[in-house]
Amino acid sequence: MPAPTLTEHKITLQSKIPANFGDTVQLPVREYDGTKPNQARQPVLMLHGRSVPALAGFDLAPVPGGRATRYSWAQELADDGYDVFIMDLQGSGRSPRPRMDDPCNANPTQQPVLVPNPLQAPCPPPPPYPHQLGNSESEWFELDAVVRFIKGLPGRNKPIRFIGWSLGGAIMGPYALQHPENVESLLLLAPVFPPKGRWSDNPAQPFGRPAEAQQLPMSQPALTWGFPMFVGTKTGFKNGLDGNPALREPDIADYAWAACMESDPEGSKWGREVEPGKTEGILRYRNTYWWGWNDHTVPHQNPTGTYVLGERIPVLIIYGELDRTANSPASFPDAVRFSVPALYTAVKGPKKLMFCLAGAGHSLVWETTAQTVHRLSRQWFKHGKAEGQADGSYFVDANGELIPLP
């Protein structure tokens, strides 16, 4: 059977990010056309989270050495007959990174990792651009631009299956609540969900700009919003991987890091020198102000009284048992107190299904667990159920057995 056709698109739009508001920018979108002959097109859109670019997360190139696990979720779905689109928001991956080429715009507390390359010493405060890069409105706008592009392609003028990893869920979720006509279903992998997170107090506009975000771009408190860019090293990246190490094949973190660097030609030049003329690279990612994703907005109903999530739009949630990113300690402040089970509870419609995978961490896309994620997504997209289940919450043990969760 022929391989899916790969096409690289450029989506042109007028930026809504305060740092380059009104500029004409282009978002790169990769497409795998997997539609089989004489079959209807079924588009899928994949969105990254906060720090990992989309291609490194969803389309990792084959890992040398004959490893059994295939880490390209996008190509797995395309092989199953779907048209798969992978996008990066501004501030991530191959998309524009306004204000991020100036290393002095990095989080001041992280600037020591930029010494001696590209900085000789940390920059005196404040950063040249002392604000966050984007916000929920700018990222919903970019997501909508890609949705409109996809629906404008031949045979794709229909609702789209959404896949959001990590903080991608905090962008796709509120978008789906506001534009249910564009969303066929919502698959959230290790979704970040703050039950008491920021939201609008205006009941007529529950996903609009909250009172504390009226003056954009935000700059206070300075250590949270007073810069557009976070930075991190390869060591920090590898140490941040959670879950059972036995679920990660040898060197997979190195291949994932290399894919992150490939998506960022500038950041790949930063950091320590590992051999003459070759640097290790620095992971650069946006500092964004999010709102509209919490236990007040998730149960939103349309005017007929139908729940948007879990009724109008079926929801599948998959996460790892040892995920310490999407499940943070109860002692954390409300804005960063995350809980995946709380999201499942907040979805009030009956069409909701959740799997907790034994031993898995936040980066399931790079674990051998990826095989399970791929299988569950294919089953759910094709049949509206996975592992024979259409709803409910389950723990999947190491042998693949399902144990109902309370």
Short mmCIF file of C-alpha atoms in Angstrom, two decimals:
data_model
loop_
_atom_site.label_atom_id
_atom_site.label_comp_id
_atom_site.label_asym_id
_atom_site.label_seq_id
_atom_site.Cartn_x
_atom_site.Cartn_y
_atom_site.Cartn_z
CA MET A 1 0.00 0.00 0.00
CA PRO A 2 1.46 3.42 -0.92
CA ALA A 3 2.74 5.65 1.89
CA PRO A 4 0.68 8.72 2.83
CA THR A 5 1.51 11.80 0.78
CA LEU A 6 3.47 14.44 2.69
CA THR A 7 2.73 18.13 2.00
CA GLU A 8 4.12 21.19 3.78
CA HIS A 9 1.66 24.10 3.94
CA LYS A 10 2.11 27.74 4.94
CA ILE A 11 -0.91 29.41 6.54
CA THR A 12 -0.85 33.20 6.19
CA LEU A 13 -2.54 35.38 8.83
CA GLN A 14 -2.31 38.71 10.63
CA SER A 15 -0.77 38.12 14.02
CA LYS A 16 -2.79 38.77 17.18
CA ILE A 17 0.22 38.34 19.46
CA PRO A 18 0.94 41.67 21.19
CA ALA A 19 4.66 41.38 20.38
CA ASN A 20 4.03 41.51 16.60
CA PHE A 21 0.38 42.52 16.43
CA GLY A 22 -0.86 43.06 12.88
CA ASP A 23 2.22 41.63 11.18
CA THR A 24 1.67 39.19 8.35
CA VAL A 25 3.06 35.83 9.49
CA GLN A 26 3.01 32.26 8.21
CA LEU A 27 2.36 29.16 10.28
CA PRO A 28 3.86 25.95 8.88
CA VAL A 29 1.46 22.99 8.84
CA ARG A 30 2.53 19.49 7.85
CA GLU A 31 -0.06 17.24 6.22
CA TYR A 32 -0.05 13.48 5.72
CA ASP A 33 -2.77 12.60 3.22
CA GLY A 34 -3.76 9.08 4.21
CA THR A 35 -7.15 8.89 2.49
CA LYS A 36 -7.61 5.53 0.81
CA PRO A 37 -9.11 5.27 -2.71
CA ASN A 38 -12.87 5.77 -2.83
CA GLN A 39 -12.99 6.72 0.84
CA ALA A 40 -14.27 9.97 2.37
CA ARG A 41 -11.68 12.31 3.81
CA GLN A 42 -11.38 12.38 7.60
CA PRO A 43 -9.18 15.26 8.81
CA VAL A 44 -7.25 15.16 12.08
CA LEU A 45 -5.46 18.18 13.60
CA MET A 46 -2.64 17.75 16.14
CA LEU A 47 -1.51 20.54 18.50
CA HIS A 48 1.56 20.60 20.74
CA GLY A 49 1.81 21.76 24.35
CA ARG A 50 3.99 24.38 26.00
CA SER A 51 7.61 23.40 25.38
CA VAL A 52 7.92 20.57 22.82
CA PRO A 53 7.43 21.51 19.14
CA ALA A 54 4.78 19.62 17.22
CA LEU A 55 6.99 17.58 14.88
CA ALA A 56 9.19 16.31 17.70
CA GLY A 57 6.09 15.25 19.61
CA PHE A 58 3.87 13.86 16.87
CA ASP A 59 6.16 12.96 13.96
CA LEU A 60 9.48 11.77 15.35
CA ALA A 61 11.60 10.23 12.62
CA PRO A 62 12.33 6.50 12.83
CA VAL A 63 14.88 5.79 15.54
CA PRO A 64 17.95 3.88 14.24
CA GLY A 65 18.75 0.48 15.64
CA GLY A 66 15.70 -1.55 14.72
CA ARG A 67 13.53 -0.45 17.63
CA ALA A 68 10.05 -1.92 17.67
CA THR A 69 8.15 1.20 18.67
CA ARG A 70 7.13 3.69 16.01
CA TYR A 71 7.01 7.19 17.46
CA SER A 72 5.20 9.02 14.65
CA TRP A 73 1.60 9.14 15.85
CA ALA A 74 0.76 11.26 12.80
CA GLN A 75 1.96 8.64 10.34
CA GLU A 76 0.23 5.85 12.26
CA LEU A 77 -3.09 7.66 11.85
CA ALA A 78 -2.39 8.47 8.21
CA ASP A 79 -1.67 4.80 7.56
CA ASP A 80 -5.12 4.10 9.01
CA GLY A 81 -6.80 6.35 6.44
CA TYR A 82 -6.87 9.80 8.03
CA ASP A 83 -5.66 13.14 6.66
CA VAL A 84 -3.40 14.30 9.48
CA PHE A 85 -2.35 17.95 9.96
CA ILE A 86 0.36 18.99 12.45
CA MET A 87 0.64 22.65 13.46
CA ASP A 88 2.94 24.87 15.53
CA LEU A 89 1.73 28.06 17.19
CA GLN A 90 3.90 31.16 17.11
CA GLY A 91 6.68 30.84 19.66
CA SER A 92 7.13 27.13 18.98
CA GLY A 93 8.66 24.81 16.41
CA ARG A 94 9.00 26.11 12.87
CA SER A 95 6.57 29.01 13.36
CA PRO A 96 7.71 32.61 13.87
CA ARG A 97 9.25 33.39 17.26
CA PRO A 98 8.79 37.16 17.74
CA ARG A 99 11.14 38.74 20.30
CA MET A 100 12.74 35.35 20.96
CA ASP A 101 15.96 35.75 18.97
CA ASP A 102 17.22 38.24 21.59
CA PRO A 103 18.63 36.07 24.41
CA CYS A 104 18.07 38.94 26.85
CA ASN A 105 14.33 38.27 26.46
CA ALA A 106 14.71 34.89 28.16
CA ASN A 107 13.37 34.33 31.65
CA PRO A 108 15.92 36.20 33.81
CA THR A 109 16.14 33.30 36.26
CA GLN A 110 17.11 30.94 33.40
CA GLN A 111 19.65 33.16 31.66
CA PRO A 112 22.68 31.53 33.35
CA VAL A 113 22.20 28.52 31.03
CA LEU A 114 22.84 30.91 28.10
CA VAL A 115 26.32 31.77 29.38
CA PRO A 116 28.78 31.77 27.61
CA ASN A 117 26.76 31.15 24.41
CA PRO A 118 25.03 33.33 23.28
CA LEU A 119 25.48 35.57 26.37
CA GLN A 120 28.70 36.52 28.11
CA ALA A 121 26.74 37.22 31.28
CA PRO A 122 23.06 37.42 32.29
CA CYS A 123 21.42 40.60 31.02
CA PRO A 124 20.53 43.39 33.46
CA PRO A 125 16.78 43.52 34.17
CA PRO A 126 14.25 44.15 32.85
CA PRO A 127 14.24 42.24 29.54
CA PRO A 128 14.02 44.42 26.38
CA TYR A 129 10.44 43.15 25.94
CA PRO A 130 9.19 42.77 29.53
CA HIS A 131 5.91 40.97 28.76
CA GLN A 132 4.62 37.51 27.95
CA LEU A 133 4.54 36.55 24.27
CA GLY A 134 0.94 35.50 23.65
CA ASN A 135 -2.37 34.81 25.31
CA SER A 136 -5.40 32.58 24.91
CA GLU A 137 -7.05 34.89 22.39
CA SER A 138 -4.00 34.94 20.09
CA GLU A 139 -3.62 31.16 20.25
CA TRP A 140 -7.33 30.46 19.65
CA PHE A 141 -7.05 32.78 16.64
CA GLU A 142 -4.09 30.84 15.21
CA LEU A 143 -5.82 27.51 15.80
CA ASP A 144 -8.93 28.85 14.06
CA ALA A 145 -6.87 30.02 11.08
CA VAL A 146 -5.55 26.48 10.59
CA VAL A 147 -9.03 24.99 11.04
CA ARG A 148 -10.42 27.33 8.38
CA PHE A 149 -7.56 26.43 6.05
CA ILE A 150 -8.20 22.70 6.44
CA LYS A 151 -11.95 23.09 5.93
CA GLY A 152 -11.23 25.05 2.76
CA LEU A 153 -9.39 22.13 1.17
CA PRO A 154 -11.28 19.82 -1.21
CA GLY A 155 -13.33 17.24 0.65
CA ARG A 156 -12.43 18.58 4.12
CA ASN A 157 -15.33 20.97 4.74
CA LYS A 158 -16.46 19.03 7.79
CA PRO A 159 -15.77 18.90 11.53
CA ILE A 160 -12.20 17.91 12.44
CA ARG A 161 -10.89 15.38 14.94
CA PHE A 162 -8.71 17.27 17.42
CA ILE A 163 -5.67 15.87 19.25
CA GLY A 164 -4.07 18.06 21.92
CA TRP A 165 -1.07 17.06 24.03
CA SER A 166 -0.43 18.65 27.43
CA LEU A 167 -1.17 22.40 27.26
CA GLY A 168 -2.52 21.82 23.77
CA GLY A 169 -5.65 20.71 25.60
CA ALA A 170 -5.92 24.10 27.29
CA ILE A 171 -6.06 25.67 23.82
CA MET A 172 -8.13 23.14 21.92
CA GLY A 173 -10.60 22.61 24.79
CA PRO A 174 -11.81 26.21 25.07
CA TYR A 175 -11.75 26.52 21.28
CA ALA A 176 -14.05 23.50 20.99
CA LEU A 177 -16.41 25.02 23.55
CA GLN A 178 -16.64 28.19 21.47
CA HIS A 179 -16.68 26.55 18.01
CA PRO A 180 -18.27 23.10 18.39
CA GLU A 181 -19.34 23.15 14.75
CA ASN A 182 -15.69 22.76 13.76
CA VAL A 183 -14.85 19.81 16.03
CA GLU A 184 -15.81 16.18 15.42
CA SER A 185 -14.17 14.84 18.60
CA LEU A 186 -11.54 15.82 21.15
CA LEU A 187 -8.65 13.54 22.15
CA LEU A 188 -6.55 14.93 24.99
CA LEU A 189 -3.21 13.31 25.80
CA ALA A 190 -1.83 14.12 29.27
CA PRO A 191 -3.98 17.26 29.32
CA VAL A 192 -3.09 20.17 31.58
CA PHE A 193 -6.25 21.24 33.41
CA PRO A 194 -6.43 23.64 36.39
CA PRO A 195 -9.88 23.11 38.01
CA LYS A 196 -9.69 26.55 39.62
CA GLY A 197 -7.72 28.22 36.83
CA ARG A 198 -8.23 31.69 35.40
CA TRP A 199 -11.54 32.35 33.66
CA SER A 200 -13.87 35.20 32.74
CA ASP A 201 -16.42 36.28 35.34
CA ASN A 202 -18.68 37.61 32.59
CA PRO A 203 -21.42 34.95 32.16
CA ALA A 204 -22.31 36.38 28.76
CA GLN A 205 -18.75 35.77 27.57
CA PRO A 206 -17.36 32.85 29.61
CA PHE A 207 -14.29 32.40 27.43
CA GLY A 208 -13.49 36.07 26.94
CA ARG A 209 -10.66 38.02 28.47
CA PRO A 210 -10.71 37.84 32.29
CA ALA A 211 -10.55 41.00 34.33
CA GLU A 212 -6.93 40.43 35.33
CA ALA A 213 -5.91 40.23 31.65
CA GLN A 214 -7.60 43.40 30.42
CA GLN A 215 -4.29 45.17 29.95
CA LEU A 216 -2.30 43.07 27.50
CA PRO A 217 0.49 42.27 27.34
CA MET A 218 0.76 41.47 31.03
CA SER A 219 3.96 42.40 32.82
CA GLN A 220 3.18 41.73 36.48
CA PRO A 221 4.31 39.81 38.38
CA ALA A 222 7.58 40.27 36.54
CA LEU A 223 8.97 36.80 37.24
CA THR A 224 5.85 35.22 35.73
CA TRP A 225 4.84 37.47 32.86
CA GLY A 226 7.74 39.88 32.43
CA PHE A 227 9.45 38.06 29.54
CA PRO A 228 8.41 36.32 26.30
CA MET A 229 10.61 33.20 26.39
CA PHE A 230 11.59 30.24 28.54
CA VAL A 231 14.83 28.37 27.83
CA GLY A 232 16.15 24.97 28.85
CA THR A 233 19.14 22.68 28.39
CA LYS A 234 19.32 19.13 27.12
CA THR A 235 20.21 17.97 30.63
CA GLY A 236 17.12 19.65 32.05
CA PHE A 237 15.01 18.20 29.24
CA LYS A 238 16.16 14.65 29.96
CA ASN A 239 15.92 15.02 33.73
CA GLY A 240 12.37 16.34 33.33
CA LEU A 241 11.12 13.10 31.78
CA ASP A 242 8.93 11.30 34.30
CA GLY A 243 7.31 7.88 34.29
CA ASN A 244 8.95 4.46 34.50
CA PRO A 245 12.37 4.65 32.76
CA ALA A 246 11.86 1.04 31.62
CA LEU A 247 9.24 2.38 29.20
CA ARG A 248 11.85 4.49 27.39
CA GLU A 249 14.10 2.81 24.83
CA PRO A 250 17.83 3.61 24.97
CA ASP A 251 18.72 7.03 23.57
CA ILE A 252 15.11 7.99 22.76
CA ALA A 253 15.52 11.23 24.73
CA ASP A 254 18.53 12.11 22.54
CA TYR A 255 16.49 11.61 19.37
CA ALA A 256 13.62 13.66 20.78
CA TRP A 257 16.04 16.46 21.69
CA ALA A 258 17.57 16.38 18.21
CA ALA A 259 14.08 16.74 16.71
CA CYS A 260 13.40 19.76 18.94
CA MET A 261 16.64 21.35 17.76
CA GLU A 262 15.83 20.62 14.12
CA SER A 263 12.65 22.68 14.52
CA ASP A 264 14.64 25.67 15.84
CA PRO A 265 17.68 26.65 13.74
CA GLU A 266 18.48 29.61 16.00
CA GLY A 267 18.12 27.85 19.35
CA SER A 268 20.20 24.94 18.05
CA LYS A 269 23.18 27.33 17.79
CA TRP A 270 22.97 28.28 21.49
CA GLY A 271 24.31 26.43 24.50
CA ARG A 272 27.54 24.67 25.32
CA GLU A 273 29.96 23.43 22.71
CA VAL A 274 29.96 19.61 22.59
CA GLU A 275 32.68 19.36 19.95
CA PRO A 276 34.53 21.90 17.82
CA GLY A 277 32.01 23.86 15.80
CA LYS A 278 28.99 22.02 17.22
CA THR A 279 26.72 23.20 20.01
CA GLU A 280 24.25 21.21 22.08
CA GLY A 281 21.43 23.70 21.56
CA ILE A 282 18.90 25.37 23.85
CA LEU A 283 15.18 24.62 23.92
CA ARG A 284 13.29 27.90 23.46
CA TYR A 285 9.55 28.12 24.09
CA ARG A 286 6.91 30.79 24.55
CA ASN A 287 5.67 32.35 27.78
CA THR A 288 1.90 32.65 27.32
CA TYR A 289 -1.00 33.81 29.48
CA TRP A 290 -3.85 31.27 29.33
CA TRP A 291 -7.42 31.36 30.63
CA GLY A 292 -10.87 29.86 30.04
CA TRP A 293 -10.12 26.20 30.89
CA ASN A 294 -11.44 25.17 34.32
CA ASP A 295 -14.32 23.49 36.13
CA HIS A 296 -16.62 26.47 35.36
CA THR A 297 -16.12 26.50 31.58
CA VAL A 298 -15.76 22.78 30.78
CA PRO A 299 -19.44 22.00 31.66
CA HIS A 300 -20.59 24.69 29.20
CA GLN A 301 -23.91 24.00 27.44
CA ASN A 302 -25.14 25.23 24.08
CA PRO A 303 -28.43 27.20 23.88
CA THR A 304 -30.47 23.98 23.60
CA GLY A 305 -29.09 22.72 26.91
CA THR A 306 -26.75 20.13 25.37
CA TYR A 307 -23.32 19.81 26.96
CA VAL A 308 -20.69 20.78 24.40
CA LEU A 309 -17.98 18.47 25.75
CA GLY A 310 -19.01 14.88 26.26
CA GLU A 311 -22.32 15.23 24.40
CA ARG A 312 -22.03 17.43 21.31
CA ILE A 313 -18.29 16.56 21.13
CA PRO A 314 -17.12 13.15 22.41
CA VAL A 315 -14.00 13.32 24.59
CA LEU A 316 -11.21 10.76 25.04
CA ILE A 317 -8.55 11.39 27.71
CA ILE A 318 -5.32 9.38 27.99
CA TYR A 319 -2.65 10.00 30.61
CA GLY A 320 0.16 8.30 32.48
CA GLU A 321 0.00 6.92 36.00
CA LEU A 322 3.28 8.66 36.94
CA ASP A 323 2.64 11.96 35.12
CA ARG A 324 3.80 14.67 37.52
CA THR A 325 3.22 17.51 35.03
CA ALA A 326 -0.49 17.07 34.34
CA ASN A 327 -1.10 16.07 37.97
CA SER A 328 0.57 18.58 40.26
CA PRO A 329 0.60 18.65 44.08
CA ALA A 330 -2.52 19.95 45.82
CA SER A 331 -0.36 22.55 47.55
CA PHE A 332 0.32 24.39 44.26
CA PRO A 333 -1.46 27.72 43.53
CA ASP A 334 -4.78 27.45 41.71
CA ALA A 335 -3.43 28.58 38.33
CA VAL A 336 -0.90 25.71 38.24
CA ARG A 337 -2.74 23.09 40.28
CA PHE A 338 -3.41 20.52 37.53
CA SER A 339 -5.49 17.35 37.66
CA VAL A 340 -6.47 14.99 34.83
CA PRO A 341 -9.17 13.18 36.85
CA ALA A 342 -10.68 16.59 37.68
CA LEU A 343 -11.04 17.25 33.94
CA TYR A 344 -12.86 13.96 33.46
CA THR A 345 -15.22 14.92 36.29
CA ALA A 346 -15.77 18.40 34.86
CA VAL A 347 -16.92 16.97 31.50
CA LYS A 348 -20.63 16.47 32.22
CA GLY A 349 -21.76 14.87 28.96
CA PRO A 350 -22.05 11.05 28.81
CA LYS A 351 -19.69 10.58 25.83
CA LYS A 352 -16.45 10.66 27.78
CA LEU A 353 -13.79 7.98 28.14
CA MET A 354 -10.52 8.03 30.10
CA PHE A 355 -7.55 5.66 30.35
CA CYS A 356 -4.72 5.89 32.88
CA LEU A 357 -1.73 3.89 31.59
CA ALA A 358 0.42 1.99 34.10
CA GLY A 359 3.91 3.39 34.63
CA ALA A 360 3.59 6.04 31.93
CA GLY A 361 4.71 9.65 32.38
CA HIS A 362 3.89 12.95 30.71
CA SER A 363 5.83 12.25 27.51
CA LEU A 364 3.91 9.15 26.42
CA VAL A 365 4.72 9.96 22.78
CA TRP A 366 8.34 8.85 23.40
CA GLU A 367 7.63 5.79 25.52
CA THR A 368 6.90 2.28 24.38
CA THR A 369 3.47 3.29 25.71
CA ALA A 370 3.10 5.17 22.42
CA GLN A 371 1.96 1.91 20.83
CA THR A 372 -0.98 1.81 23.23
CA VAL A 373 -1.80 5.48 22.59
CA HIS A 374 -1.80 4.91 18.84
CA ARG A 375 -4.04 1.86 19.16
CA LEU A 376 -6.53 3.59 21.44
CA SER A 377 -6.79 6.59 19.12
CA ARG A 378 -7.34 4.44 16.03
CA GLN A 379 -10.05 2.43 17.76
CA TRP A 380 -11.80 5.51 19.09
CA PHE A 381 -11.73 7.45 15.82
CA LYS A 382 -13.06 4.45 13.91
CA HIS A 383 -15.65 3.05 16.33
CA GLY A 384 -16.39 5.75 18.92
CA LYS A 385 -15.00 3.42 21.59
CA ALA A 386 -11.64 1.95 22.62
CA GLU A 387 -10.83 -1.42 24.14
CA GLY A 388 -14.54 -2.12 23.77
CA GLN A 389 -15.52 0.83 26.00
CA ALA A 390 -17.58 3.84 24.91
CA ASP A 391 -17.46 5.65 28.26
CA GLY A 392 -16.06 5.38 31.76
CA SER A 393 -12.68 5.69 33.46
CA TYR A 394 -10.15 2.85 33.48
CA PHE A 395 -6.66 1.97 34.67
CA VAL A 396 -4.71 -0.02 32.08
CA ASP A 397 -2.22 -2.29 33.85
CA ALA A 398 1.10 -3.52 32.48
CA ASN A 399 -0.61 -6.50 30.87
CA GLY A 400 -3.22 -4.36 29.13
CA GLU A 401 -6.02 -5.38 31.48
CA LEU A 402 -8.68 -2.75 32.25
CA ILE A 403 -9.53 -1.94 35.86
CA PRO A 404 -12.48 0.45 36.35
CA LEU A 405 -11.61 3.57 38.31
CA PRO A 406 -14.05 5.18 40.76
#
